[in-house]
Amino acid sequence: MSARGTALVTGASSGIGAAVAAALVARGYKVYGTSRNPEKVNAPVRGVTYLALDLSDEASIEACAAAAGDVDVLINNAGESQSGPFEELPMDAVRRLFQLNVFGAVRLSQLLLPGMRERRRGRVVMVGSMLASFPLAYRSSYVASKAAIKGFALAARREYAPYGVGITTVEPGSIATGISERRTQYVADGSPFRAAYDTMLAALNRNEANGISAEKVAAKVVSAVEAGRPRPLYAVGSNAPVVFALRRVLSRGAAERMVARRHGLR
């Protein structure tokens, strides 16, 4: 084991996951990164050992945890971005989203947390989204999945704090990682929501194109990992300090309208 310990970063083949893996390697951690197809990672991060992980497959999750061994830091980053009008979201797509964004991360955490508890040290970071704190129309399934994973972290952190294990959530805002090109979308032919949906999506894509880098998110994740007593929530990007301060003083309705206007909606 390295001086700083062993880290496992899910979804480390690109974007935030790759940036976090690189940052942890630079900090002296032994780093495992996951990918559905490790042999096909286009730009592997130097110093990272890639493990196969399919979060939709229980056996794959168990095999990944076994292959990683004693893990001191778990970064649950892998997942899917999804959008579409609420009534037009196929339930099989919603179930898949929750399996990838929530249930898979929960199960992997369940498998690795006992070792952290026994060794009386460890960190689990859920990579969420500021949309969990600032819900956006036509992103309901994604918002709900990120709110769910934050809920698990907020409740479980009290269980593990006495054992020296910290559980926290990092909520990025708009990030320039090209995720808009990989987002799954569900809009019915002739949808009555089409005009408003397209308006939201265009604004969302612009915001992401002008968003912060994955490296800035990675720096926030590392600060959460290495904090003596990690806070329940860290936010980065999209003017997070300002908008969270406004959220504390605005009514829920006013905060909702603020988010809608930012995305061209009434």
PDB file of N, CA, C and O in Angstrom, residues 83-144:
ATOM      1  N   SER A  83     -32.220  13.006 -19.414  1.00  0.00           N
ATOM      2  CA  SER A  83     -33.186  14.099 -19.428  1.00  0.00           C
ATOM      3  C   SER A  83     -34.405  13.706 -20.246  1.00  0.00           C
ATOM      4  O   SER A  83     -34.344  12.819 -21.089  1.00  0.00           O
ATOM      5  N   GLY A  84     -35.500  14.423 -19.979  1.00  0.00           N
ATOM      6  CA  GLY A  84     -36.731  14.186 -20.712  1.00  0.00           C
ATOM      7  C   GLY A  84     -37.922  14.649 -19.900  1.00  0.00           C
ATOM      8  O   GLY A  84     -37.846  14.749 -18.673  1.00  0.00           O
ATOM      9  N   PRO A  85     -39.038  14.967 -20.547  1.00  0.00           N
ATOM     10  CA  PRO A  85     -40.250  15.321 -19.811  1.00  0.00           C
ATOM     11  C   PRO A  85     -40.651  14.189 -18.863  1.00  0.00           C
ATOM     12  O   PRO A  85     -40.571  13.008 -19.217  1.00  0.00           O
ATOM     13  N   PHE A  86     -41.108  14.540 -17.698  1.00  0.00           N
ATOM     14  CA  PHE A  86     -41.416  13.573 -16.640  1.00  0.00           C
ATOM     15  C   PHE A  86     -42.325  12.450 -17.131  1.00  0.00           C
ATOM     16  O   PHE A  86     -42.047  11.269 -16.929  1.00  0.00           O
ATOM     17  N   GLU A  87     -43.420  12.797 -17.789  1.00  0.00           N
ATOM     18  CA  GLU A  87     -44.395  11.777 -18.172  1.00  0.00           C
ATOM     19  C   GLU A  87     -43.950  10.933 -19.350  1.00  0.00           C
ATOM     20  O   GLU A  87     -44.589   9.921 -19.664  1.00  0.00           O
ATOM     21  N   GLU A  88     -42.851  11.316 -19.986  1.00  0.00           N
ATOM     22  CA  GLU A  88     -42.386  10.590 -21.164  1.00  0.00           C
ATOM     23  C   GLU A  88     -41.140   9.749 -20.898  1.00  0.00           C
ATOM     24  O   GLU A  88     -40.597   9.133 -21.816  1.00  0.00           O
ATOM     25  N   LEU A  89     -40.689   9.708 -19.667  1.00  0.00           N
ATOM     26  CA  LEU A  89     -39.513   8.909 -19.325  1.00  0.00           C
ATOM     27  C   LEU A  89     -39.901   7.434 -19.263  1.00  0.00           C
ATOM     28  O   LEU A  89     -40.754   7.050 -18.459  1.00  0.00           O
ATOM     29  N   PRO A  90     -39.300   6.570 -20.077  1.00  0.00           N
ATOM     30  CA  PRO A  90     -39.600   5.134 -19.994  1.00  0.00           C
ATOM     31  C   PRO A  90     -39.132   4.577 -18.650  1.00  0.00           C
ATOM     32  O   PRO A  90     -38.027   4.883 -18.186  1.00  0.00           O
ATOM     33  N   MET A  91     -39.967   3.768 -18.032  1.00  0.00           N
ATOM     34  CA  MET A  91     -39.613   3.269 -16.707  1.00  0.00           C
ATOM     35  C   MET A  91     -38.377   2.383 -16.728  1.00  0.00           C
ATOM     36  O   MET A  91     -37.618   2.367 -15.762  1.00  0.00           O
ATOM     37  N   ASP A  92     -38.138   1.663 -17.823  1.00  0.00           N
ATOM     38  CA  ASP A  92     -36.913   0.869 -17.866  1.00  0.00           C
ATOM     39  C   ASP A  92     -35.682   1.766 -17.875  1.00  0.00           C
ATOM     40  O   ASP A  92     -34.636   1.420 -17.309  1.00  0.00           O
ATOM     41  N   ALA A  93     -35.786   2.955 -18.500  1.00  0.00           N
ATOM     42  CA  ALA A  93     -34.670   3.905 -18.505  1.00  0.00           C
ATOM     43  C   ALA A  93     -34.458   4.500 -17.111  1.00  0.00           C
ATOM     44  O   ALA A  93     -33.319   4.701 -16.686  1.00  0.00           O
ATOM     45  N   VAL A  94     -35.546   4.781 -16.421  1.00  0.00           N
ATOM     46  CA  VAL A  94     -35.437   5.320 -15.057  1.00  0.00           C
ATOM     47  C   VAL A  94     -34.811   4.279 -14.131  1.00  0.00           C
ATOM     48  O   VAL A  94     -33.937   4.593 -13.315  1.00  0.00           O
ATOM     49  N   ARG A  95     -35.242   3.034 -14.267  1.00  0.00           N
ATOM     50  CA  ARG A  95     -34.656   1.969 -13.434  1.00  0.00           C
ATOM     51  C   ARG A  95     -33.171   1.812 -13.724  1.00  0.00           C
ATOM     52  O   ARG A  95     -32.362   1.622 -12.800  1.00  0.00           O
ATOM     53  N   ARG A  96     -32.793   1.856 -14.997  1.00  0.00           N
ATOM     54  CA  ARG A  96     -31.373   1.743 -15.348  1.00  0.00           C
ATOM     55  C   ARG A  96     -30.585   2.893 -14.738  1.00  0.00           C
ATOM     56  O   ARG A  96     -29.488   2.694 -14.188  1.00  0.00           O
ATOM     57  N   LEU A  97     -31.134   4.099 -14.815  1.00  0.00           N
ATOM     58  CA  LEU A  97     -30.453   5.267 -14.260  1.00  0.00           C
ATOM     59  C   LEU A  97     -30.210   5.102 -12.767  1.00  0.00           C
ATOM     60  O   LEU A  97     -29.114   5.375 -12.266  1.00  0.00           O
ATOM     61  N   PHE A  98     -31.231   4.657 -12.043  1.00  0.00           N
ATOM     62  CA  PHE A  98     -31.066   4.481 -10.599  1.00  0.00           C
ATOM     63  C   PHE A  98     -30.112   3.339 -10.275  1.00  0.00           C
ATOM     64  O   PHE A  98     -29.375   3.416  -9.286  1.00  0.00           O
ATOM     65  N   GLN A  99     -30.087   2.305 -11.095  1.00  0.00           N
ATOM     66  CA  GLN A  99     -29.119   1.240 -10.880  1.00  0.00           C
ATOM     67  C   GLN A  99     -27.696   1.766 -11.028  1.00  0.00           C
ATOM     68  O   GLN A  99     -26.820   1.460 -10.211  1.00  0.00           O
ATOM     69  N   LEU A 100     -27.469   2.577 -12.057  1.00  0.00           N
ATOM     70  CA  LEU A 100     -26.120   3.090 -12.309  1.00  0.00           C
ATOM     71  C   LEU A 100     -25.727   4.192 -11.329  1.00  0.00           C
ATOM     72  O   LEU A 100     -24.598   4.215 -10.828  1.00  0.00           O
ATOM     73  N   ASN A 101     -26.633   5.129 -11.073  1.00  0.00           N
ATOM     74  CA  ASN A 101     -26.291   6.315 -10.278  1.00  0.00           C
ATOM     75  C   ASN A 101     -26.436   6.110  -8.780  1.00  0.00           C
ATOM     76  O   ASN A 101     -25.824   6.837  -8.002  1.00  0.00           O
ATOM     77  N   VAL A 102     -27.278   5.156  -8.388  1.00  0.00           N
ATOM     78  CA  VAL A 102     -27.578   5.005  -6.963  1.00  0.00           C
ATOM     79  C   VAL A 102     -27.259   3.597  -6.458  1.00  0.00           C
ATOM     80  O   VAL A 102     -26.355   3.410  -5.641  1.00  0.00           O
ATOM     81  N   PHE A 103     -28.001   2.605  -6.939  1.00  0.00           N
ATOM     82  CA  PHE A 103     -27.895   1.272  -6.350  1.00  0.00           C
ATOM     83  C   PHE A 103     -26.514   0.667  -6.518  1.00  0.00           C
ATOM     84  O   PHE A 103     -26.000   0.002  -5.600  1.00  0.00           O
ATOM     85  N   GLY A 104     -25.896   0.867  -7.673  1.00  0.00           N
ATOM     86  CA  GLY A 104     -24.552   0.335  -7.869  1.00  0.00           C
ATOM     87  C   GLY A 104     -23.549   0.954  -6.918  1.00  0.00           C
ATOM     88  O   GLY A 104     -22.707   0.260  -6.333  1.00  0.00           O
ATOM     89  N   ALA A 105     -23.635   2.276  -6.749  1.00  0.00           N
ATOM     90  CA  ALA A 105     -22.727   2.968  -5.828  1.00  0.00           C
ATOM     91  C   ALA A 105     -22.976   2.541  -4.381  1.00  0.00           C
ATOM     92  O   ALA A 105     -22.033   2.377  -3.599  1.00  0.00           O
ATOM     93  N   VAL A 106     -24.237   2.368  -4.028  1.00  0.00           N
ATOM     94  CA  VAL A 106     -24.566   1.921  -2.668  1.00  0.00           C
ATOM     95  C   VAL A 106     -23.989   0.531  -2.418  1.00  0.00           C
ATOM     96  O   VAL A 106     -23.374   0.271  -1.378  1.00  0.00           O
ATOM     97  N   ARG A 107     -24.170  -0.377  -3.377  1.00  0.00           N
ATOM     98  CA  ARG A 107     -23.672  -1.743  -3.171  1.00  0.00           C
ATOM     99  C   ARG A 107     -22.159  -1.776  -3.085  1.00  0.00           C
ATOM    100  O   ARG A 107     -21.592  -2.481  -2.227  1.00  0.00           O
ATOM    101  N   LEU A 108     -21.472  -1.044  -3.943  1.00  0.00           N
ATOM    102  CA  LEU A 108     -20.015  -1.017  -3.884  1.00  0.00           C
ATOM    103  C   LEU A 108     -19.552  -0.468  -2.538  1.00  0.00           C
ATOM    104  O   LEU A 108     -18.610  -0.979  -1.931  1.00  0.00           O
ATOM    105  N   SER A 109     -20.229   0.568  -2.062  1.00  0.00           N
ATOM    106  CA  SER A 109     -19.893   1.135  -0.749  1.00  0.00           C
ATOM    107  C   SER A 109     -20.110   0.118   0.358  1.00  0.00           C
ATOM    108  O   SER A 109     -19.291  -0.011   1.282  1.00  0.00           O
ATOM    109  N   GLN A 110     -21.215  -0.626   0.287  1.00  0.00           N
ATOM    110  CA  GLN A 110     -21.492  -1.646   1.297  1.00  0.00           C
ATOM    111  C   GLN A 110     -20.390  -2.697   1.354  1.00  0.00           C
ATOM    112  O   GLN A 110     -20.076  -3.218   2.428  1.00  0.00           O
ATOM    113  N   LEU A 111     -19.824  -3.012   0.218  1.00  0.00           N
ATOM    114  CA  LEU A 111     -18.783  -4.029   0.171  1.00  0.00           C
ATOM    115  C   LEU A 111     -17.445  -3.533   0.709  1.00  0.00           C
ATOM    116  O   LEU A 111     -16.660  -4.318   1.255  1.00  0.00           O
ATOM    117  N   LEU A 112     -17.167  -2.225   0.563  1.00  0.00           N
ATOM    118  CA  LEU A 112     -15.857  -1.690   0.959  1.00  0.00           C
ATOM    119  C   LEU A 112     -15.856  -1.019   2.323  1.00  0.00           C
ATOM    120  O   LEU A 112     -14.805  -0.920   2.959  1.00  0.00           O
ATOM    121  N   LEU A 113     -16.993  -0.564   2.795  1.00  0.00           N
ATOM    122  CA  LEU A 113     -17.041   0.124   4.077  1.00  0.00           C
ATOM    123  C   LEU A 113     -16.682  -0.750   5.283  1.00  0.00           C
ATOM    124  O   LEU A 113     -16.055  -0.248   6.232  1.00  0.00           O
ATOM    125  N   PRO A 114     -17.047  -2.032   5.314  1.00  0.00           N
ATOM    126  CA  PRO A 114     -16.653  -2.830   6.488  1.00  0.00           C
ATOM    127  C   PRO A 114     -15.151  -2.838   6.741  1.00  0.00           C
ATOM    128  O   PRO A 114     -14.706  -2.760   7.895  1.00  0.00           O
ATOM    129  N   GLY A 115     -14.359  -2.921   5.676  1.00  0.00           N
ATOM    130  CA  GLY A 115     -12.909  -2.885   5.845  1.00  0.00           C
ATOM    131  C   GLY A 115     -12.434  -1.559   6.388  1.00  0.00           C
ATOM    132  O   GLY A 115     -11.538  -1.503   7.250  1.00  0.00           O
ATOM    133  N   MET A 116     -13.022  -0.456   5.879  1.00  0.00           N
ATOM    134  CA  MET A 116     -12.671   0.863   6.402  1.00  0.00           C
ATOM    135  C   MET A 116     -13.020   0.959   7.886  1.00  0.00           C
ATOM    136  O   MET A 116     -12.246   1.484   8.692  1.00  0.00           O
ATOM    137  N   ARG A 117     -14.196   0.471   8.225  1.00  0.00           N
ATOM    138  CA  ARG A 117     -14.637   0.530   9.630  1.00  0.00           C
ATOM    139  C   ARG A 117     -13.702  -0.268  10.525  1.00  0.00           C
ATOM    140  O   ARG A 117     -13.319   0.197  11.607  1.00  0.00           O
ATOM    141  N   GLU A 118     -13.312  -1.461  10.084  1.00  0.00           N
ATOM    142  CA  GLU A 118     -12.423  -2.295  10.888  1.00  0.00           C
ATOM    143  C   GLU A 118     -11.045  -1.663  11.043  1.00  0.00           C
ATOM    144  O   GLU A 118     -10.416  -1.775  12.103  1.00  0.00           O
ATOM    145  N   ARG A 119     -10.562  -0.995   9.990  1.00  0.00           N
ATOM    146  CA  ARG A 119      -9.249  -0.341  10.057  1.00  0.00           C
ATOM    147  C   ARG A 119      -9.335   1.040  10.709  1.00  0.00           C
ATOM    148  O   ARG A 119      -8.321   1.679  10.932  1.00  0.00           O
ATOM    149  N   ARG A 120     -10.582   1.500  10.925  1.00  0.00           N
ATOM    150  CA  ARG A 120     -10.863   2.782  11.573  1.00  0.00           C
ATOM    151  C   ARG A 120     -10.280   3.960  10.793  1.00  0.00           C
ATOM    152  O   ARG A 120      -9.798   4.930  11.353  1.00  0.00           O
ATOM    153  N   ARG A 121     -10.403   3.877   9.485  1.00  0.00           N
ATOM    154  CA  ARG A 121     -10.031   4.994   8.625  1.00  0.00           C
ATOM    155  C   ARG A 121     -10.657   4.785   7.248  1.00  0.00           C
ATOM    156  O   ARG A 121     -10.872   3.640   6.825  1.00  0.00           O
ATOM    157  N   GLY A 122     -10.931   5.876   6.577  1.00  0.00           N
ATOM    158  CA  GLY A 122     -11.448   5.759   5.217  1.00  0.00           C
ATOM    159  C   GLY A 122     -12.299   6.939   4.823  1.00  0.00           C
ATOM    160  O   GLY A 122     -12.743   7.736   5.666  1.00  0.00           O
ATOM    161  N   ARG A 123     -12.510   7.064   3.526  1.00  0.00           N
ATOM    162  CA  ARG A 123     -13.350   8.129   2.976  1.00  0.00           C
ATOM    163  C   ARG A 123     -14.180   7.548   1.831  1.00  0.00           C
ATOM    164  O   ARG A 123     -13.660   6.824   0.988  1.00  0.00           O
ATOM    165  N   VAL A 124     -15.442   7.936   1.798  1.00  0.00           N
ATOM    166  CA  VAL A 124     -16.318   7.635   0.662  1.00  0.00           C
ATOM    167  C   VAL A 124     -16.869   8.958   0.162  1.00  0.00           C
ATOM    168  O   VAL A 124     -17.456   9.721   0.938  1.00  0.00           O
ATOM    169  N   VAL A 125     -16.660   9.231  -1.112  1.00  0.00           N
ATOM    170  CA  VAL A 125     -17.155  10.464  -1.724  1.00  0.00           C
ATOM    171  C   VAL A 125     -18.152  10.106  -2.809  1.00  0.00           C
ATOM    172  O   VAL A 125     -17.832   9.360  -3.742  1.00  0.00           O
ATOM    173  N   MET A 126     -19.363  10.627  -2.673  1.00  0.00           N
ATOM    174  CA  MET A 126     -20.371  10.498  -3.716  1.00  0.00           C
ATOM    175  C   MET A 126     -20.263  11.727  -4.625  1.00  0.00           C
ATOM    176  O   MET A 126     -20.370  12.863  -4.136  1.00  0.00           O
ATOM    177  N   VAL A 127     -20.044  11.521  -5.890  1.00  0.00           N
ATOM    178  CA  VAL A 127     -20.031  12.642  -6.830  1.00  0.00           C
ATOM    179  C   VAL A 127     -21.468  12.849  -7.305  1.00  0.00           C
ATOM    180  O   VAL A 127     -22.015  12.042  -8.051  1.00  0.00           O
ATOM    181  N   GLY A 128     -22.087  13.921  -6.807  1.00  0.00           N
ATOM    182  CA  GLY A 128     -23.475  14.201  -7.122  1.00  0.00           C
ATOM    183  C   GLY A 128     -23.601  15.268  -8.188  1.00  0.00           C
ATOM    184  O   GLY A 128     -22.853  15.277  -9.166  1.00  0.00           O
ATOM    185  N   SER A 129     -24.523  16.183  -7.969  1.00  0.00           N
ATOM    186  CA  SER A 129     -24.750  17.287  -8.904  1.00  0.00           C
ATOM    187  C   SER A 129     -25.458  18.402  -8.154  1.00  0.00           C
ATOM    188  O   SER A 129     -26.313  18.148  -7.288  1.00  0.00           O
ATOM    189  N   MET A 130     -25.133  19.639  -8.504  1.00  0.00           N
ATOM    190  CA  MET A 130     -25.839  20.765  -7.914  1.00  0.00           C
ATOM    191  C   MET A 130     -27.319  20.754  -8.256  1.00  0.00           C
ATOM    192  O   MET A 130     -28.126  21.405  -7.580  1.00  0.00           O
ATOM    193  N   LEU A 131     -27.702  19.997  -9.277  1.00  0.00           N
ATOM    194  CA  LEU A 131     -29.119  19.889  -9.598  1.00  0.00           C
ATOM    195  C   LEU A 131     -29.898  19.192  -8.485  1.00  0.00           C
ATOM    196  O   LEU A 131     -31.116  19.357  -8.385  1.00  0.00           O
ATOM    197  N   ALA A 132     -29.220  18.418  -7.644  1.00  0.00           N
ATOM    198  CA  ALA A 132     -29.894  17.814  -6.496  1.00  0.00           C
ATOM    199  C   ALA A 132     -30.327  18.878  -5.498  1.00  0.00           C
ATOM    200  O   ALA A 132     -31.305  18.698  -4.767  1.00  0.00           O
ATOM    201  N   SER A 133     -29.590  19.986  -5.460  1.00  0.00           N
ATOM    202  CA  SER A 133     -29.930  21.101  -4.570  1.00  0.00           C
ATOM    203  C   SER A 133     -30.762  22.159  -5.283  1.00  0.00           C
ATOM    204  O   SER A 133     -31.476  22.931  -4.639  1.00  0.00           O
ATOM    205  N   PHE A 134     -30.650  22.187  -6.626  1.00  0.00           N
ATOM    206  CA  PHE A 134     -31.369  23.174  -7.439  1.00  0.00           C
ATOM    207  C   PHE A 134     -32.061  22.446  -8.591  1.00  0.00           C
ATOM    208  O   PHE A 134     -31.588  22.468  -9.724  1.00  0.00           O
ATOM    209  N   PRO A 135     -33.191  21.777  -8.326  1.00  0.00           N
ATOM    210  CA  PRO A 135     -33.844  20.942  -9.352  1.00  0.00           C
ATOM    211  C   PRO A 135     -34.231  21.732 -10.594  1.00  0.00           C
ATOM    212  O   PRO A 135     -34.601  22.904 -10.522  1.00  0.00           O
ATOM    213  N   LEU A 136     -34.142  21.047 -11.732  1.00  0.00           N
ATOM    214  CA  LEU A 136     -34.400  21.665 -13.025  1.00  0.00           C
ATOM    215  C   LEU A 136     -35.438  20.854 -13.786  1.00  0.00           C
ATOM    216  O   LEU A 136     -35.368  19.615 -13.834  1.00  0.00           O
ATOM    217  N   ALA A 137     -36.389  21.541 -14.390  1.00  0.00           N
ATOM    218  CA  ALA A 137     -37.399  20.882 -15.214  1.00  0.00           C
ATOM    219  C   ALA A 137     -36.749  20.071 -16.327  1.00  0.00           C
ATOM    220  O   ALA A 137     -35.708  20.451 -16.867  1.00  0.00           O
ATOM    221  N   TYR A 138     -37.363  18.963 -16.645  1.00  0.00           N
ATOM    222  CA  TYR A 138     -36.932  18.048 -17.705  1.00  0.00           C
ATOM    223  C   TYR A 138     -35.665  17.285 -17.355  1.00  0.00           C
ATOM    224  O   TYR A 138     -35.086  16.620 -18.204  1.00  0.00           O
ATOM    225  N   ARG A 139     -35.232  17.402 -16.096  1.00  0.00           N
ATOM    226  CA  ARG A 139     -34.098  16.601 -15.603  1.00  0.00           C
ATOM    227  C   ARG A 139     -34.539  15.797 -14.374  1.00  0.00           C
ATOM    228  O   ARG A 139     -33.728  15.444 -13.531  1.00  0.00           O
ATOM    229  N   SER A 140     -35.833  15.515 -14.249  1.00  0.00           N
ATOM    230  CA  SER A 140     -36.370  14.958 -13.006  1.00  0.00           C
ATOM    231  C   SER A 140     -35.717  13.649 -12.589  1.00  0.00           C
ATOM    232  O   SER A 140     -35.394  13.455 -11.410  1.00  0.00           O
ATOM    233  N   SER A 141     -35.511  12.732 -13.524  1.00  0.00           N
ATOM    234  CA  SER A 141     -34.921  11.443 -13.148  1.00  0.00           C
ATOM    235  C   SER A 141     -33.485  11.613 -12.669  1.00  0.00           C
ATOM    236  O   SER A 141     -33.069  11.002 -11.674  1.00  0.00           O
ATOM    237  N   TYR A 142     -32.734  12.438 -13.371  1.00  0.00           N
ATOM    238  CA  TYR A 142     -31.339  12.677 -12.983  1.00  0.00           C
ATOM    239  C   TYR A 142     -31.275  13.393 -11.639  1.00  0.00           C
ATOM    240  O   TYR A 142     -30.490  13.010 -10.753  1.00  0.00           O
ATOM    241  N   VAL A 143     -32.105  14.427 -11.462  1.00  0.00           N
ATOM    242  CA  VAL A 143     -32.163  15.142 -10.185  1.00  0.00           C
ATOM    243  C   VAL A 143     -32.468  14.174  -9.054  1.00  0.00           C
ATOM    244  O   VAL A 143     -31.827  14.184  -7.997  1.00  0.00           O
ATOM    245  N   ALA A 144     -33.464  13.321  -9.253  1.00  0.00           N
ATOM    246  CA  ALA A 144     -33.874  12.383  -8.211  1.00  0.00           C
ATOM    247  C   ALA A 144     -32.761  11.396  -7.871  1.00  0.00           C
ATOM    248  O   ALA A 144     -32.543  11.063  -6.696  1.00  0.00           O
TER     249      ALA A 144
END
